[in-house]
Each structure stands twice: as C-alpha cells, then as structure tokens.
Amino acid sequence: MSAVQGLSAFPITPSGPDGRVDVAALRRIVAPLADAGVDSIGLLGSTGSYPYLTRGERRRALDAALDAAGGRVPILVGVGALRTDEALRLAEDARAAGAAAGLLAPVSYTPLTEGEVFEHFAAVARAGLPLCIYDNPSTTHFAFTPELVGRVARLDGVVALKSLAPPPEAMAAHLGALRAAGPAGLSIGYSVDWHAADALLAGADAWYGVAAGLFPARCLAILRAARAGDAAEARRLDAAMRPLWDLFKAHSSLRVAYAAAEALGICSAEPPRPLLPLPRALRDRVAEVVRGLGPA
C-alpha cells in the first residue's frame, strides 16, 4: 500500500466477557462497509479495542475481517502494544495474514520520549508491513510534534499519518505544519469525526472515521462533497450528523458506537471490561438519534 486515501471506516470489535472475538458478528459489521465502498477499513483501532485483545484474538479478528472484505477494500489493522517486540510480532502477523498496513500507536505505561518512539517505529517497520503513524494522545498520552512526524515518516515503510483534527480555525495551520515537516507523498489524515468535514475541505488526504463504521454511506457523501469542493453541501451533511457528534463528545465515541451498533441491529455486544455500557437512558437516546439518521 503506497498511501491511505479517502474514507477509512473504524468499526468496533464485538467480543464476549472472556475477550474472545465474535467473528460472526465482526463479519456482519465489515461486509457492509466493503459493500458501501469505503476506501479502507481500520480494524483494531481505538474503537476496535485493540489493547484489550490477545495476540491470538487479534489474528482471529483480522482473518475474519479479511474474509468478510473479500479483497474489495484494504484492511488497516492496529499493531500497537506496550512492548516493541510484541508490536513487531503483531506487525509480522498482519503482514502474513494479508493486511494492507498497520496502525501503530506508541502505547505506553511509563511516558515515552521522542527518541523512544522513533526507535519503536524503526524496529516495528522492519517487519515489512507498511505503517500508519497513529497519533491519539487521549489514549496513549503521547503527542507527536510535526518534527517527530517528519523523522518517523522518513523511515522505510511509513506511508501515512492519522492525526487528531484540531478545531476548524486551526485546521489549515495544523495541516500546513505537517505537510512542511513530512516527506512528499506522506498521506495525512484525521480522526475526530465532528471536525472531519473541515479537515477534508482543507485538503486532508483521509478521514479515519468512527461514524464510518456505522454510517458509511453518510460519511462517504460528506467525503465526496468535500472532494468536489462543495463546502456548503459538505457542511450541510455534516450538520445532519450533529446529534451523533454531540453524543460522541459527551460519552466517548467508543461507548456510543457499541450502543449504536445494537440500535442498528448489527450486533449486541458490550465494551471490554472495565469499560461499561452506557446507562439504559443514554442507550435509548443513542437509539433515538440512530433512528433519526435513517439508513446507514
């Protein structure tokens, strides 16, 4: 995979209380995303609860997703782990299975230095799997500077960056700083769904979307409007998603995604413990919003 472009859908990974992935449910989640025509699927991202799964369960999830996608769409897969040797093994597993790229976050317990993160990426890149820098400081407690992005992105095999989208007024400067720091050809994409339309309109290469794992057609419509330069239409479509964005912001997109998957009839699963499902009243509110959005 030379780069990541367009809409990357990030689904949940349904599993039981014992941490065993429900592969039948996962196939039911992944297949419609491929059918909808998303540009890639971000399996085992933060929404996919990768830190809560064993190496064996991650491989079972990846095999099931690849089977459900049937070669129609590339699968990016989380390979982050506390230890560098474990992340390297996960990257080797992903390459052997046929994943298009690995999503590598600098997972830590003891806070990492920039030098440690660089060496971590350099070691995992030796697996030969194309890598996407996964910058998610709200979960890893490490934030990439543009300078570090530039260093890491020059490692052989690093092809993309997934960054948190800043507020709209800071978007152009943020993207410009990353473009200036990174090598030519580095794909720069953003998460934070409620800022994605502005990121795309500013020229971002990709949207890494939680909502795309639930509402791929709606998210593709936003992407296409932005790609066509129709800012008014992109923002109109984005505004229609605002009730979902408000739930994401208030209760975390991961917890809301589980409740939404149940409301949509995709699967009935709970987040991995110690995470708890939303209280019943909030799950009812999620179901109300999902009904208001209509077909996925």
Short mmCIF file of C-alpha atoms in Angstrom, two decimals, residues 14 22 27 51 198 203 227 235 287:
data_model
loop_
_atom_site.label_atom_id
_atom_site.label_comp_id
_atom_site.label_asym_id
_atom_site.label_seq_id
_atom_site.Cartn_x
_atom_site.Cartn_y
_atom_site.Cartn_z
CA PRO A 14 -17.51 -7.40 19.27
CA ASP A 22 -17.31 -12.82 17.99
CA ARG A 27 -18.11 -10.27 9.61
CA PRO A 51 -5.29 -3.09 23.69
CA ASP A 198 -13.34 20.90 7.71
CA GLY A 203 -7.04 19.29 1.88
CA ARG A 227 -13.57 16.34 -2.60
CA ARG A 235 -21.20 21.22 5.91
CA ALA A 287 -31.24 4.64 19.53
#
